[in-house]
Coordinates of C-alpha atoms in Angstrom, one line a residue:
M17 CA 17.0 -5.2 27.7
N18 CA 19.7 -6.4 25.3
I19 CA 20.4 -10.1 24.6
D20 CA 23.9 -11.1 23.7
P21 CA 23.5 -13.3 20.6
S22 CA 26.7 -15.2 21.4
S23 CA 25.0 -16.5 24.6
L24 CA 22.2 -18.2 22.5
S25 CA 22.4 -21.7 21.1
P26 CA 22.4 -22.0 17.3
M27 CA 18.7 -23.1 17.4
E28 CA 17.8 -20.0 19.5
R29 CA 19.7 -17.7 17.1
E30 CA 17.9 -19.2 14.2
Y31 CA 14.6 -18.7 15.9
M32 CA 15.4 -15.1 16.8
T33 CA 16.5 -14.5 13.1
H34 CA 13.2 -16.0 11.9
I35 CA 11.2 -13.8 14.3
M36 CA 13.1 -10.7 13.2
E37 CA 12.6 -11.5 9.5
Q38 CA 8.8 -12.0 10.1
K39 CA 8.6 -8.6 11.9
Q40 CA 10.5 -6.9 9.0
I41 CA 8.1 -8.5 6.5
K42 CA 5.0 -7.4 8.5
E43 CA 6.5 -3.8 8.8
S44 CA 7.1 -3.7 5.1
I45 CA 3.6 -4.8 4.3
R46 CA 2.2 -2.2 6.8
L47 CA 4.3 0.5 5.3
Y48 CA 3.2 -0.4 1.7
S49 CA -0.5 -0.5 2.8
T50 CA -0.2 2.8 4.5
I51 CA 1.4 4.4 1.4
V52 CA -1.2 3.0 -0.9
D53 CA -4.1 4.1 1.3
K54 CA -2.9 7.6 1.9
C55 CA -1.7 8.3 -1.6
F56 CA -4.8 6.8 -3.2
S57 CA -7.1 8.9 -0.9
S58 CA -5.1 12.1 -1.6
C59 CA -4.5 11.7 -5.3
I60 CA -7.1 9.6 -7.1
D61 CA -10.3 11.4 -7.7
D62 CA -11.4 10.3 -11.2
F63 CA -13.0 6.9 -11.4
Y64 CA -14.3 7.3 -15.0
S65 CA -11.1 6.1 -16.5
S66 CA -9.1 2.9 -15.8
A67 CA -5.9 4.8 -16.3
M68 CA -4.5 7.5 -14.0
S69 CA -4.4 11.0 -15.4
T70 CA -1.0 12.8 -15.6
K71 CA -2.1 15.0 -12.6
E72 CA -2.9 11.9 -10.5
D73 CA 0.3 10.1 -11.6
K74 CA 2.4 13.1 -10.5
C75 CA 0.5 13.4 -7.3
V76 CA 1.1 9.8 -6.4
E77 CA 4.9 10.1 -7.2
K78 CA 5.2 13.1 -4.9
C79 CA 3.1 11.5 -2.2
V80 CA 5.2 8.3 -2.2
A81 CA 8.4 10.2 -2.3
K82 CA 7.3 12.5 0.6
F83 CA 6.0 9.5 2.7
L84 CA 9.3 7.6 2.2
A85 CA 11.4 10.6 3.0
H86 CA 9.4 11.1 6.2
Q87 CA 9.8 7.4 7.1
E88 CA 13.5 7.6 6.6
R89 CA 13.7 10.7 8.8
V90 CA 11.8 9.0 11.5
S91 CA 14.0 6.0 11.3
Q92 CA 17.1 8.1 11.6
R93 CA 15.8 9.9 14.6
F94 CA 14.8 6.6 16.2
A95 CA 18.3 5.3 15.6
E96 CA 19.9 8.4 17.1
S97 CA 17.7 8.2 20.1
N98 CA 18.4 4.5 20.6
T99 CA 22.2 5.2 20.3
Q100 CA 22.0 7.9 22.9
L101 CA 20.0 5.7 25.2
Q102 CA 22.5 2.9 24.9
Q103 CA 25.4 5.3 25.6
R104 CA 23.6 6.6 28.7
Q105 CA 23.0 3.0 29.9
M106 CA 26.7 2.1 29.4
M107 CA 27.8 5.3 31.3
D108 CA 25.3 4.5 34.1
A109 CA 26.6 0.9 34.2
S110 CA 30.3 2.0 34.3
D111 CA 29.5 4.6 37.0
G112 CA 27.9 2.0 39.1
S113 CA 30.8 -0.5 38.9
S114 CA 33.5 2.0 39.9

């Protein structure tokens, strides 16, 4: 279901914008927490020093880069899938109106 933003009142548009911003903030926090958890668990194994070793530092860098690349790839596939779905819906709607 798509909502045409032009059909909303200014107050409704402001509310929708606020909700979308809140969702983006929550998603960013979730992503950050997931990266920290996974990369910490995978890379940090020496708790005798307060500083990370070179090996741990490199591991974290690779882990974060890999995780972010994966997230980007998933987002691209989602966008492609969503575009295809919208195109099918538009075609179905135009087939039904003729």
